[in-house]
GROMACS .gro file of C-alpha atoms in nm:
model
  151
    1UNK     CA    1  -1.819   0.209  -3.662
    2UNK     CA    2  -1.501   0.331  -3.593
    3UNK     CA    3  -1.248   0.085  -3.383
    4UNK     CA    4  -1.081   0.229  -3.106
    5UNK     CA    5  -0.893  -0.032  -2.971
    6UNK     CA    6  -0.770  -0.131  -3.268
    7UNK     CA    7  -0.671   0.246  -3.350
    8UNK     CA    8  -0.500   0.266  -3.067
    9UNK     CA    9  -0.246  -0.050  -3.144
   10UNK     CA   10  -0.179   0.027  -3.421
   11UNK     CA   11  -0.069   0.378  -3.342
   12UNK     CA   12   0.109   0.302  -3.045
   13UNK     CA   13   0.215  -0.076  -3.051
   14UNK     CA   14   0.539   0.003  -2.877
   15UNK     CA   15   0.356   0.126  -2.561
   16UNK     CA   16   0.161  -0.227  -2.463
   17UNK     CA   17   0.263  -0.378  -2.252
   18UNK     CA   18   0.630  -0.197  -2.151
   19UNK     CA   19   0.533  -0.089  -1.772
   20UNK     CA   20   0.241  -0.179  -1.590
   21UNK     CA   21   0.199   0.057  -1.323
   22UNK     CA   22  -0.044  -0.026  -1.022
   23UNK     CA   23  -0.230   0.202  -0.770
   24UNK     CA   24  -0.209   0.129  -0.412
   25UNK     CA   25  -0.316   0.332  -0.092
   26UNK     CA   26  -0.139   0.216   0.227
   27UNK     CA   27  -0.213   0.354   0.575
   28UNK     CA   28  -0.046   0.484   0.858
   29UNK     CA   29  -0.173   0.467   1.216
   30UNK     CA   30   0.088   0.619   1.465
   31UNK     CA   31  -0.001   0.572   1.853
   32UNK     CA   32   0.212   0.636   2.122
   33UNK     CA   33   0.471   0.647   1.936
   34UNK     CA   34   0.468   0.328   1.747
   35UNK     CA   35   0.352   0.234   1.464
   36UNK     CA   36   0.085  -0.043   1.329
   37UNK     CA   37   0.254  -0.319   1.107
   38UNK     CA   38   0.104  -0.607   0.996
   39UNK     CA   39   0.225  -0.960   0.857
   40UNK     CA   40   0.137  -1.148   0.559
   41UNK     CA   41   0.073  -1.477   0.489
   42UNK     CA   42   0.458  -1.524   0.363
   43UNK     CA   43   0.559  -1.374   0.663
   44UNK     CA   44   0.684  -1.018   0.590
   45UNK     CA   45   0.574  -0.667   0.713
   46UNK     CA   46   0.434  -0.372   0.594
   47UNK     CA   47   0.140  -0.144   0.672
   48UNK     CA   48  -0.168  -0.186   0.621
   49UNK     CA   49  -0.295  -0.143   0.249
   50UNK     CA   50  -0.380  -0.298  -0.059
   51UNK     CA   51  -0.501  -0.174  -0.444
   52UNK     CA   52  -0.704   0.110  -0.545
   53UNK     CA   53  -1.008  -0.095  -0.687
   54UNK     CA   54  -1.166   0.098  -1.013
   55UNK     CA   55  -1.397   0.347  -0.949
   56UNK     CA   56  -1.262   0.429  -0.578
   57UNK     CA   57  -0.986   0.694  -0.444
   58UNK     CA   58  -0.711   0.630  -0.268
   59UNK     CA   59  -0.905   0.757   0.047
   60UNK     CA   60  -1.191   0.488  -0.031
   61UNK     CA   61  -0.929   0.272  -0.102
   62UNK     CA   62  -0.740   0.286   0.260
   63UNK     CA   63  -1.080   0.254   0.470
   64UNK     CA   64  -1.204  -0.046   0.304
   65UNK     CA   65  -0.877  -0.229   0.302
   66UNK     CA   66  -0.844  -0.167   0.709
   67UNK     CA   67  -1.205  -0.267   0.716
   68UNK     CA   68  -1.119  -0.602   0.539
   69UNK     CA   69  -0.781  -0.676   0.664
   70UNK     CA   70  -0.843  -0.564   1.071
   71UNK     CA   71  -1.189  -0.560   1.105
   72UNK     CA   72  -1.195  -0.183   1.217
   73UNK     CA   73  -1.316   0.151   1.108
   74UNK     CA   74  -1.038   0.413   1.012
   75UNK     CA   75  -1.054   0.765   0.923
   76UNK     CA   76  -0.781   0.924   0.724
   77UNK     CA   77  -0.634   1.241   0.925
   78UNK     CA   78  -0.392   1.362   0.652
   79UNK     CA   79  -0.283   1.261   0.288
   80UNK     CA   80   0.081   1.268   0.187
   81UNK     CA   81   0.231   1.352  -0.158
   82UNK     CA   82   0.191   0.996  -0.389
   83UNK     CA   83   0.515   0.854  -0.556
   84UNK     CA   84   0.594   0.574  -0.760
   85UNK     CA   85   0.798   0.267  -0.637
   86UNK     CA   86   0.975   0.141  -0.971
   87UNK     CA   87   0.983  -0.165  -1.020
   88UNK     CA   88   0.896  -0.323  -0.728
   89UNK     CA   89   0.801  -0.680  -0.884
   90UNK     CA   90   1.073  -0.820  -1.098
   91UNK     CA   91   0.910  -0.968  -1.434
   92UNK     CA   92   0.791  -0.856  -1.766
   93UNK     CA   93   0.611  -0.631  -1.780
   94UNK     CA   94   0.798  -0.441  -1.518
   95UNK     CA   95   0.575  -0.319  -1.240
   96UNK     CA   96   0.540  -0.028  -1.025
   97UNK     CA   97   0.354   0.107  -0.760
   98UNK     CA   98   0.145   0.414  -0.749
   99UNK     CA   99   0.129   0.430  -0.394
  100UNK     CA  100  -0.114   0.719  -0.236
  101UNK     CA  101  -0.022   0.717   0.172
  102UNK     CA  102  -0.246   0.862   0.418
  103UNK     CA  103  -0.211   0.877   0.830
  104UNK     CA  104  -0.485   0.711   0.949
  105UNK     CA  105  -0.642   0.679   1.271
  106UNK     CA  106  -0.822   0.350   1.396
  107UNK     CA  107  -1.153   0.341   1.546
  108UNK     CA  108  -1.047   0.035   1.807
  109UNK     CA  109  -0.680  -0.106   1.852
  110UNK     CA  110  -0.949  -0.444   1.886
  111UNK     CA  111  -0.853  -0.583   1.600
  112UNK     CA  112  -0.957  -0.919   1.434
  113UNK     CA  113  -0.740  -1.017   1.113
  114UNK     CA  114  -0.838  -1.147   0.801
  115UNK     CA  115  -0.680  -1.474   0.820
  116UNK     CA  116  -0.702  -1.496   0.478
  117UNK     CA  117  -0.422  -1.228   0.405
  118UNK     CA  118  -0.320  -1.165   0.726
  119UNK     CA  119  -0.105  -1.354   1.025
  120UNK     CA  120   0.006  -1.117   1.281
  121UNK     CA  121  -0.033  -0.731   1.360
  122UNK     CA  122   0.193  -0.532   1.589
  123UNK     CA  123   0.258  -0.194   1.688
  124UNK     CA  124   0.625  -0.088   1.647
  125UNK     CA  125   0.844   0.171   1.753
  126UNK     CA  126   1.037   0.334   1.437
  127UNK     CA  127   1.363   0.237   1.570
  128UNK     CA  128   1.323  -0.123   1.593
  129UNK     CA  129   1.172  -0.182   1.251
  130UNK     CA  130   1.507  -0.320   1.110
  131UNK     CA  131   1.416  -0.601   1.350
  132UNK     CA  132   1.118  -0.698   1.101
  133UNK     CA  133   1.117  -0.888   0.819
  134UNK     CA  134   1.016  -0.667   0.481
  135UNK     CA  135   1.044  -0.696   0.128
  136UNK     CA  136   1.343  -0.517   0.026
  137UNK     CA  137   1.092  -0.240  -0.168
  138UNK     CA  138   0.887  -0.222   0.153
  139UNK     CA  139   1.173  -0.162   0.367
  140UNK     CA  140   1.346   0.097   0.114
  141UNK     CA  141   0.997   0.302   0.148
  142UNK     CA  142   1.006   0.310   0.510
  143UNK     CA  143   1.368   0.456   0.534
  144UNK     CA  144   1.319   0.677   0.270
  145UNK     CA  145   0.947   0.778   0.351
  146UNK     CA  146   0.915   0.729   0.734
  147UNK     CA  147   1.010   1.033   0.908
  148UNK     CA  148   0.793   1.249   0.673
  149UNK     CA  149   0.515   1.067   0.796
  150UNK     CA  150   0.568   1.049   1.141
  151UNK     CA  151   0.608   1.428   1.135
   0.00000   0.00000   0.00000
């Protein structure tokens, strides 16, 4: 019997592990012109979001992680175009992000946080994001990224 993994290293050693690259859907519900941000337990913001589990798209991906994290329903009203955020955590392997975003709309602005990832939600006019606390890759995705989803 023939041993693939084995194969595989031995052809391409050079190739494990040099870049791990994630995939992550995030979502983005825009109200009244703000938009929904939510805190984590070491107190920066994002959006809402979280990891592509195996065996699920990036669609599947978005609903169950608004499920989870804000006790809500969400359906996804428009996919953008994925990119990669290089190198967003700082170790070896380097990783990246895959990240598939999506507008979203929320079934109830009633929302009930996961306390176990989760501190605080808000809703957020674009101009006074600078005001929140992100991780510098976060924030570099919302000025680069934001006004092509708020279109």
């Amino acid at each position: 019997m023939a041993d693939l993994e084995a194969a595989m290293l031995a052809r391409h050693p050079s190739v494990l592990p040099k870049h791990l690259i994630m995939l992550a859907a995030s979502g983005i519900a825009y109200e009244n012109g703000k938009i929904l941000m939510v805190r984590d337990l070491q107190g920066f913001w994002a959006g809402v979001g979280g990891w592509v589990d195996p065996g699920e798209t990036p669609e599947q991906a978005i609903v169950r992680e608004v499920r989870e994290e804000l006790g809500v329903d969400a359906a996804v009203v428009k996919h953008f175009r994925p990119f990669i955020a290089w190198n967003v955590r700082q170790q070896e392997p380097p990783v990246s992000f895959l990240l598939f975003p999506h507008r979203i709309k929320l079934s109830s602005f009633d929302v009930a946080l996961d306390p176990a990832e989760l501190s605080d939600v808000a809703w957020v006019p674009p101009e006074e994001l600078d005001g929140y606390e992100m991780l510098p890759p976060i924030r570099a995705i919302y000025r680069d990224r934001l006004s092509e989803w708020l279109a």
